[in-house]
XYZ file of N, CA, C and O in Angstrom:
616
model
N 2.441 -36.175 -64.600
C 2.334 -34.738 -64.615
C 2.925 -34.159 -63.333
O 2.593 -34.595 -62.243
N 3.776 -33.160 -63.504
C 4.402 -32.511 -62.373
C 3.671 -31.208 -62.076
O 3.486 -30.377 -62.954
N 3.232 -31.045 -60.838
C 2.559 -29.828 -60.407
C 1.384 -29.454 -61.305
O 1.148 -28.289 -61.591
N 0.665 -30.421 -61.814
C -0.543 -30.163 -62.589
C -0.299 -29.703 -64.013
O -1.223 -29.307 -64.699
N 0.922 -29.745 -64.494
C 1.186 -29.310 -65.861
C 0.439 -30.192 -66.836
O 0.363 -31.400 -66.671
N -0.089 -29.570 -67.851
C -0.814 -30.317 -68.865
C -2.249 -30.593 -68.487
O -3.023 -31.087 -69.276
N -2.621 -30.281 -67.275
C -3.977 -30.519 -66.806
C -4.787 -29.247 -66.995
O -4.374 -28.165 -66.615
N -5.946 -29.373 -67.610
C -6.836 -28.237 -67.785
C -7.597 -27.979 -66.498
O -7.939 -28.910 -65.785
N -7.862 -26.716 -66.173
C -8.691 -26.434 -65.005
C -10.048 -27.130 -65.146
O -10.517 -27.359 -66.253
N -10.662 -27.435 -64.020
C -11.945 -28.139 -64.034
C -12.986 -27.401 -64.862
O -13.756 -28.016 -65.576
N -13.001 -26.069 -64.780
C -13.976 -25.300 -65.549
C -13.305 -24.041 -66.081
O -12.829 -23.219 -65.314
N -13.233 -23.936 -67.385
C -12.686 -22.744 -68.012
C -13.830 -22.007 -68.681
O -14.399 -22.503 -69.654
N -14.206 -20.835 -68.159
C -15.314 -20.101 -68.765
C -14.997 -19.708 -70.210
O -13.856 -19.422 -70.554
N -16.022 -19.707 -71.047
C -15.856 -19.320 -72.440
C -15.866 -17.802 -72.567
O -16.281 -17.089 -71.653
N -15.427 -17.309 -73.711
C -15.477 -15.866 -73.948
C -16.908 -15.357 -73.853
O -17.151 -14.240 -73.415
N -17.872 -16.196 -74.250
C -19.273 -15.807 -74.183
C -19.707 -15.509 -72.750
O -20.488 -14.602 -72.505
N -19.173 -16.271 -71.810
C -19.486 -16.049 -70.395
C -19.026 -14.657 -69.967
O -19.752 -13.928 -69.287
N -17.829 -14.273 -70.384
C -17.315 -12.945 -70.046
C -18.117 -11.857 -70.765
O -18.344 -10.782 -70.208
N -18.546 -12.142 -71.991
C -19.353 -11.169 -72.744
C -20.680 -10.908 -72.033
O -21.128 -9.757 -71.949
N -21.299 -11.939 -71.502
C -22.548 -11.770 -70.748
C -22.296 -10.891 -69.528
O -23.089 -9.989 -69.220
N -21.193 -11.120 -68.845
C -20.837 -10.306 -67.677
C -20.688 -8.842 -68.064
O -21.216 -7.954 -67.389
N -19.972 -8.558 -69.163
C -19.787 -7.182 -69.614
C -21.135 -6.549 -69.928
O -21.400 -5.408 -69.542
N -22.016 -7.277 -70.589
C -23.319 -6.711 -70.934
C -24.161 -6.428 -69.693
O -24.895 -5.447 -69.648
N -24.032 -7.245 -68.660
C -24.721 -6.969 -67.398
C -24.169 -5.704 -66.740
O -24.915 -4.889 -66.207
N -22.852 -5.526 -66.799
C -22.224 -4.330 -66.232
C -22.690 -3.094 -66.992
O -23.051 -2.074 -66.389
N -22.687 -3.166 -68.320
C -23.120 -2.024 -69.123
C -24.556 -1.640 -68.792
O -24.868 -0.460 -68.605
N -25.428 -2.631 -68.697
C -26.827 -2.347 -68.351
C -26.924 -1.677 -66.984
O -27.701 -0.734 -66.795
N -26.103 -2.136 -66.040
C -26.135 -1.577 -64.682
C -25.660 -0.127 -64.634
O -26.082 0.627 -63.759
N -24.800 0.283 -65.578
C -24.329 1.669 -65.583
C -25.119 2.534 -66.576
O -24.728 3.653 -66.884
N -26.228 1.986 -67.069
C -27.119 2.777 -67.917
C -26.786 2.782 -69.392
O -27.256 3.646 -70.135
N -25.987 1.823 -69.843
C -25.644 1.713 -71.261
C -26.394 0.525 -71.841
O -26.342 -0.574 -71.288
N -27.101 0.741 -72.951
C -27.803 -0.359 -73.617
C -26.765 -1.262 -74.277
O -26.110 -0.852 -75.243
N -26.579 -2.488 -73.783
C -25.527 -3.348 -74.317
C -25.747 -3.729 -75.784
O -24.782 -3.930 -76.514
N -26.978 -3.799 -76.207
C -27.250 -4.172 -77.600
C -26.836 -3.039 -78.541
O -26.176 -3.263 -79.552
N -27.178 -1.818 -78.185
C -26.779 -0.656 -78.981
C -25.270 -0.470 -78.948
O -24.667 -0.028 -79.934
N -24.648 -0.798 -77.837
C -23.211 -0.600 -77.659
C -22.365 -1.650 -78.383
O -21.171 -1.440 -78.594
N -22.961 -2.771 -78.800
C -22.187 -3.844 -79.436
C -21.501 -3.371 -80.711
O -22.054 -2.606 -81.484
N -20.286 -3.875 -80.905
C -19.500 -3.596 -82.106
C -19.068 -4.919 -82.719
O -18.793 -5.882 -81.993
N -18.996 -4.958 -84.037
C -18.516 -6.160 -84.719
C -17.024 -6.312 -84.485
O -16.258 -5.376 -84.711
N -16.646 -7.478 -84.003
C -15.245 -7.796 -83.742
C -14.973 -9.141 -84.389
O -15.765 -10.070 -84.248
N -13.849 -9.236 -85.079
C -13.536 -10.446 -85.836
C -13.425 -11.692 -84.957
O -14.053 -12.698 -85.203
N -12.621 -11.624 -83.918
C -12.408 -12.795 -83.055
C -12.734 -12.465 -81.609
O -11.860 -12.364 -80.766
N -14.003 -12.273 -81.323
C -14.391 -11.979 -79.950
C -15.614 -11.097 -79.895
O -16.519 -11.208 -80.720
N -15.623 -10.195 -78.907
C -16.767 -9.332 -78.646
C -16.284 -7.907 -78.432
O -15.187 -7.687 -77.921
N -17.128 -6.943 -78.774
C -16.765 -5.555 -78.573
C -17.967 -4.681 -78.289
O -19.081 -4.986 -78.730
N -17.746 -3.602 -77.545
C -18.778 -2.625 -77.211
C -18.136 -1.255 -77.177
O -16.944 -1.127 -76.903
N -18.926 -0.220 -77.405
C -18.441 1.139 -77.193
C -19.592 2.001 -76.708
O -20.756 1.753 -77.041
N -19.238 2.987 -75.883
C -20.239 3.917 -75.366
C -19.550 5.217 -75.006
O -18.325 5.284 -74.902
N -20.342 6.249 -74.845
C -19.831 7.570 -74.505
C -19.933 7.783 -73.001
O -20.950 7.460 -72.395
N -18.879 8.301 -72.400
C -18.922 8.723 -70.989
C -18.438 10.169 -70.972
O -17.247 10.422 -71.158
N -19.352 11.096 -70.820
C -18.996 12.508 -70.906
C -18.450 12.793 -72.291
O -19.068 12.466 -73.292
N -17.238 13.334 -72.342
C -16.620 13.650 -73.632
C -15.781 12.497 -74.180
O -15.212 12.605 -75.259
N -15.702 11.386 -73.457
C -14.812 10.287 -73.844
C -15.571 9.098 -74.433
O -16.636 8.719 -73.952
N -14.987 8.520 -75.468
C -15.476 7.278 -76.055
C -14.793 6.127 -75.329
O -13.564 6.099 -75.219
N -15.568 5.173 -74.833
C -15.021 4.011 -74.122
C -15.268 2.776 -74.975
O -16.384 2.550 -75.440
N -14.231 1.979 -75.176
C -14.331 0.754 -75.957
C -13.940 -0.431 -75.081
O -12.983 -0.339 -74.296
N -14.676 -1.518 -75.223
C -14.407 -2.738 -74.453
C -14.294 -3.884 -75.446
O -15.139 -4.018 -76.344
N -13.285 -4.714 -75.259
C -13.092 -5.868 -76.137
C -12.778 -7.106 -75.313
O -12.050 -7.036 -74.324
N -13.327 -8.216 -75.751
C -12.951 -9.532 -75.250
C -12.548 -10.304 -76.490
O -13.353 -10.484 -77.404
N -11.289 -10.724 -76.530
C -10.794 -11.345 -77.752
C -9.731 -12.388 -77.446
O -9.232 -12.478 -76.329
N -9.401 -13.136 -78.473
C -8.344 -14.147 -78.392
C -7.111 -13.588 -79.091
O -7.203 -13.100 -80.220
N -5.986 -13.633 -78.399
C -4.701 -13.230 -78.979
C -3.695 -14.315 -78.628
O -3.465 -14.578 -77.448
N -3.152 -14.951 -79.639
C -2.181 -16.034 -79.432
C -2.733 -17.085 -78.475
O -2.084 -17.476 -77.505
N -3.952 -17.512 -78.742
C -4.620 -18.572 -77.975
C -4.936 -18.221 -76.529
O -5.194 -19.100 -75.712
N -4.892 -16.946 -76.180
C -5.230 -16.505 -74.827
C -6.346 -15.474 -74.926
O -6.311 -14.583 -75.763
N -7.348 -15.595 -74.062
C -8.431 -14.629 -74.039
C -8.026 -13.389 -73.256
O -7.411 -13.505 -72.191
N -8.360 -12.212 -73.785
C -8.026 -10.952 -73.121
C -9.249 -10.067 -72.961
O -10.149 -10.066 -73.802
N -9.255 -9.319 -71.877
C -10.257 -8.304 -71.586
C -9.535 -6.974 -71.688
O -8.521 -6.754 -71.014
N -10.033 -6.092 -72.558
C -9.376 -4.810 -72.784
C -10.414 -3.695 -72.739
O -11.458 -3.792 -73.371
N -10.101 -2.658 -71.985
C -10.933 -1.455 -71.938
C -10.021 -0.309 -72.326
O -8.941 -0.150 -71.756
N -10.439 0.476 -73.314
C -9.591 1.571 -73.761
C -10.433 2.762 -74.168
O -11.625 2.644 -74.448
N -9.760 3.915 -74.186
C -10.425 5.138 -74.597
C -9.445 6.008 -75.365
O -8.422 6.418 -74.816
N -9.737 6.259 -76.645
C -8.918 7.209 -77.390
C -9.325 8.612 -76.944
O -10.469 9.020 -77.150
N -8.434 9.334 -76.274
C -8.875 10.587 -75.657
C -8.505 11.846 -76.427
O -9.207 12.843 -76.334
N -7.376 11.803 -77.173
C -6.999 13.024 -77.886
C -6.052 12.723 -79.028
O -5.315 11.737 -78.987
N -6.084 13.587 -80.041
C -5.105 13.553 -81.123
C -3.892 14.350 -80.661
O -4.039 15.388 -80.010
N -2.706 13.877 -80.992
C -1.493 14.561 -80.580
C -1.430 15.971 -81.168
O -1.850 16.191 -82.310
N -0.869 16.912 -80.405
C -0.662 18.254 -80.946
C 0.451 18.225 -81.997
O 1.267 17.298 -82.035
N 0.522 19.265 -82.832
C 1.538 19.341 -83.883
C 2.937 19.584 -83.311
O 3.933 19.227 -83.924
N 3.009 20.173 -82.122
C 4.314 20.447 -81.511
C 4.205 20.285 -80.003
O 3.122 20.098 -79.461
N 5.351 20.354 -79.333
C 5.364 20.248 -77.877
C 5.091 18.851 -77.365
O 4.498 18.685 -76.295
N 5.548 17.847 -78.110
C 5.266 16.467 -77.718
C 6.022 16.028 -76.466
O 5.484 15.284 -75.650
N 7.263 16.475 -76.320
C 8.064 16.022 -75.176
C 7.404 16.340 -73.837
O 7.291 15.447 -72.982
N 6.902 17.565 -73.603
C 6.213 17.824 -72.331
C 4.948 16.974 -72.155
O 4.644 16.521 -71.050
N 4.231 16.728 -73.244
C 3.037 15.874 -73.165
C 3.431 14.448 -72.805
O 2.831 13.836 -71.914
N 4.436 13.914 -73.477
C 4.878 12.549 -73.178
C 5.336 12.435 -71.724
O 5.049 11.447 -71.051
N 6.048 13.439 -71.250
C 6.488 13.424 -69.850
C 5.282 13.397 -68.916
O 5.234 12.636 -67.949
N 4.275 14.217 -69.207
C 3.063 14.262 -68.370
C 2.351 12.911 -68.388
O 1.876 12.434 -67.347
N 2.268 12.283 -69.558
C 1.612 10.973 -69.646
C 2.358 9.940 -68.812
O 1.727 9.120 -68.123
N 3.689 9.977 -68.839
C 4.469 9.050 -68.015
C 4.250 9.316 -66.527
O 4.149 8.381 -65.729
N 4.180 10.587 -66.152
C 3.900 10.922 -64.753
C 2.519 10.431 -64.343
O 2.338 9.894 -63.243
N 1.544 10.611 -65.228
C 0.184 10.136 -64.939
C 0.145 8.618 -64.803
O -0.617 8.080 -63.997
N 0.959 7.906 -65.585
C 0.992 6.441 -65.485
C 1.341 5.981 -64.072
O 0.876 4.937 -63.632
N 2.142 6.750 -63.380
C 2.504 6.391 -62.008
C 1.408 6.759 -61.013
O 1.326 6.199 -59.931
N 0.532 7.678 -61.388
C -0.504 8.165 -60.480
C -1.828 7.417 -60.611
O -2.603 7.380 -59.656
N -2.106 6.855 -61.779
C -3.390 6.171 -61.952
C -3.245 4.698 -61.597
O -2.145 4.153 -61.597
N -4.359 4.075 -61.283
C -4.369 2.689 -60.842
C -5.022 1.804 -61.893
O -6.064 2.145 -62.453
N -4.394 0.662 -62.168
C -4.962 -0.363 -63.040
C -5.254 0.135 -64.450
O -6.194 -0.317 -65.097
N -4.478 1.100 -64.930
C -4.616 1.624 -66.286
C -3.307 2.302 -66.664
O -2.440 2.507 -65.814
N -3.172 2.662 -67.930
C -1.968 3.341 -68.398
C -2.308 4.175 -69.625
O -3.326 3.948 -70.284
N -1.430 5.119 -69.920
C -1.549 5.927 -71.130
C -0.604 5.371 -72.180
O 0.480 4.884 -71.862
N -1.017 5.481 -73.436
C -0.197 5.045 -74.559
C -0.535 5.913 -75.760
O -1.564 6.596 -75.773
N 0.333 5.869 -76.771
C 0.090 6.582 -78.025
C 0.130 5.559 -79.148
O 1.051 4.732 -79.220
N -0.878 5.621 -80.013
C -0.942 4.745 -81.179
C -1.534 5.542 -82.331
O -2.613 6.138 -82.178
N -0.834 5.575 -83.447
C -1.275 6.305 -84.648
C -1.670 7.744 -84.320
O -2.740 8.218 -84.695
N -0.820 8.430 -83.569
C -1.012 9.844 -83.217
C -2.244 10.121 -82.364
O -2.767 11.231 -82.346
N -2.712 9.116 -81.654
C -3.834 9.274 -80.723
C -3.383 8.800 -79.347
O -2.745 7.753 -79.219
N -3.714 9.578 -78.323
C -3.425 9.206 -76.938
C -4.590 8.364 -76.412
O -5.754 8.746 -76.561
N -4.250 7.244 -75.821
C -5.235 6.330 -75.243
C -4.982 6.175 -73.754
O -3.834 6.217 -73.310
N -6.049 5.924 -73.004
C -5.927 5.389 -71.656
C -6.538 3.992 -71.751
O -7.577 3.803 -72.389
N -5.860 2.988 -71.176
C -6.331 1.616 -71.353
C -5.970 0.733 -70.170
O -5.099 1.059 -69.365
N -6.652 -0.389 -70.124
C -6.335 -1.455 -69.186
C -6.583 -2.766 -69.907
O -7.569 -2.901 -70.641
N -5.690 -3.714 -69.705
C -5.819 -5.003 -70.377
C -5.320 -6.095 -69.448
O -4.349 -5.899 -68.714
N -6.011 -7.230 -69.492
C -5.568 -8.384 -68.709
C -6.153 -9.644 -69.310
O -7.156 -9.596 -70.021
N -5.530 -10.795 -69.043
C -6.129 -12.051 -69.498
C -7.503 -12.240 -68.838
O -7.721 -11.791 -67.709
N -8.422 -12.885 -69.530
C -9.759 -13.084 -68.961
C -9.770 -14.152 -67.869
O -10.649 -14.126 -67.010
N -8.806 -15.056 -67.890
C -8.784 -16.128 -66.902
C -8.799 -15.543 -65.495
O -7.955 -14.736 -65.131
N -9.804 -15.901 -64.718
C -9.921 -15.443 -63.337
C -10.621 -14.108 -63.179
O -10.815 -13.646 -62.065
N -10.983 -13.470 -64.292
C -11.679 -12.184 -64.219
C -13.086 -12.391 -63.675
O -13.829 -13.235 -64.160
N -13.451 -11.643 -62.639
C -14.817 -11.735 -62.139
C -15.556 -10.431 -62.434
O -14.957 -9.442 -62.871
N -16.844 -10.428 -62.212
C -17.684 -9.280 -62.551
C -17.263 -8.020 -61.797
O -17.262 -6.922 -62.361
N -16.876 -8.154 -60.556
C -16.474 -7.000 -59.761
C -15.224 -6.346 -60.335
O -15.134 -5.121 -60.449
N -14.243 -7.149 -60.705
C -13.016 -6.610 -61.278
C -13.281 -5.978 -62.644
O -12.775 -4.901 -62.955
N -14.087 -6.641 -63.480
C -14.420 -6.091 -64.799
C -15.134 -4.747 -64.648
O -14.820 -3.780 -65.343
N -16.078 -4.679 -63.726
C -16.807 -3.434 -63.464
C -15.843 -2.341 -63.009
O -15.904 -1.197 -63.465
N -14.928 -2.685 -62.118
C -13.951 -1.727 -61.627
C -13.073 -1.196 -62.764
O -12.837 0.008 -62.873
N -12.594 -2.070 -63.624
C -11.737 -1.664 -64.738
C -12.489 -0.746 -65.695
O -11.974 0.293 -66.107
N -13.708 -1.120 -66.054
C -14.514 -0.297 -66.962
C -14.719 1.095 -66.370
O -14.516 2.112 -67.047
N -15.106 1.139 -65.110
C -15.371 2.436 -64.477
C -14.107 3.268 -64.278
O -14.148 4.492 -64.433
N -12.991 2.635 -63.959
C -11.735 3.375 -63.803
C -11.300 4.006 -65.116
O -10.991 5.198 -65.169
N -11.254 3.219 -66.177
C -10.810 3.743 -67.467
C -11.750 4.849 -67.929
O -11.307 5.905 -68.398
N -13.048 4.647 -67.782
C -14.019 5.662 -68.194
C -13.834 6.953 -67.395
O -13.870 8.053 -67.951
N -13.619 6.829 -66.101
C -13.437 8.012 -65.259
C -12.146 8.748 -65.607
O -12.138 9.977 -65.727
N -11.048 8.009 -65.779
C -9.787 8.648 -66.153
C -9.933 9.368 -67.489
O -9.483 10.504 -67.649
N -10.518 8.700 -68.465
C -10.664 9.282 -69.800
C -11.499 10.559 -69.751
O -11.105 11.597 -70.297
N -12.646 10.493 -69.115
C -13.537 11.653 -69.072
C -12.942 12.788 -68.255
O -13.125 13.956 -68.577
N -12.201 12.458 -67.215
C -11.609 13.484 -66.357
C -10.391 14.151 -67.002
O -10.192 15.359 -66.878
N -9.561 13.370 -67.698
C -8.278 13.886 -68.152
C -8.239 14.350 -69.602
O -7.327 15.092 -69.984
N -9.198 13.949 -70.431
C -9.113 14.309 -71.852
C -9.111 15.824 -72.062
O -8.216 16.375 -72.707
N -10.069 16.519 -71.496
C -10.138 17.973 -71.657
C -8.935 18.671 -71.024
O -8.396 19.626 -71.578
N -8.510 18.198 -69.856
C -7.372 18.808 -69.166
C -6.094 18.710 -70.005
O -5.327 19.669 -70.107
N -5.861 17.546 -70.615
C -4.653 17.371 -71.417
C -4.690 18.223 -72.678
O -3.674 18.809 -73.066
N -5.843 18.314 -73.312
C -5.965 19.159 -74.509
C -5.755 20.623 -74.148
O -5.057 21.357 -74.854
N -6.338 21.066 -73.039
C -6.157 22.466 -72.604
C -4.690 22.766 -72.297
O -4.185 23.837 -72.626
N -4.002 21.797 -71.674
C -2.622 22.019 -71.268
C -1.625 21.907 -72.426
O -0.657 22.651 -72.493
N -1.860 20.983 -73.362
C -0.854 20.685 -74.382
C -1.301 20.940 -75.819
O -0.510 20.782 -76.740
N -2.548 21.284 -76.025
C -3.030 21.453 -77.393
C -3.508 20.132 -77.951
O -3.836 19.214 -77.210
N -3.521 20.009 -79.255
C -4.108 18.829 -79.867
C -5.607 19.019 -79.898
O -6.120 20.126 -79.710
N -6.336 17.959 -80.099
C -7.788 18.049 -80.077
C -8.389 16.778 -79.527
O -7.786 15.715 -79.615
N -9.545 16.927 -78.915
C -10.236 15.764 -78.364
C -10.489 14.750 -79.462
O -10.740 15.128 -80.610
N -10.460 13.499 -79.087
C -10.805 12.444 -80.029
C -12.304 12.496 -80.239
O -13.074 12.527 -79.290
N -12.731 12.509 -81.453
C -14.157 12.544 -81.759
C -14.599 11.222 -82.341
O -13.916 10.655 -83.192
N -15.729 10.741 -81.888
C -16.301 9.518 -82.430
C -16.621 9.760 -83.906
O -17.285 10.733 -84.247
N -16.098 8.913 -84.770
C -16.289 9.111 -86.214
C -17.588 8.514 -86.680
O -18.044 7.530 -86.248
């Protein structure tokens, strides 16, 4: 073996280990992790409300790699004036840290995603709180500026 290729790390935490960490973080920020749990096909999921924003957290396997994802659907796209909104979202992507804006199925999201390998509780807590803060802070501002409507929990 050259440079450790083919060698598994001495200890690879399971997805369950990361799920326990997320539930501890949720409890620490005042969210009941049991109530927040969501059924996820290949992994774990939670959702909770932070102000006007819905926050979703997932730990899942994609192409044999575990991922930690925090996202918030913040608004439905307006019927017109998309170019100025898209420009603003791109500008915001440069201003925010450890997160980004995206559009999927006519909904604007703020999200952060990374492989779970090496993720510790402090980083997971930071990501959850950053995405939640960005979503709650910017959702109303973007709707007021560009139209559309806030994403509502269905």
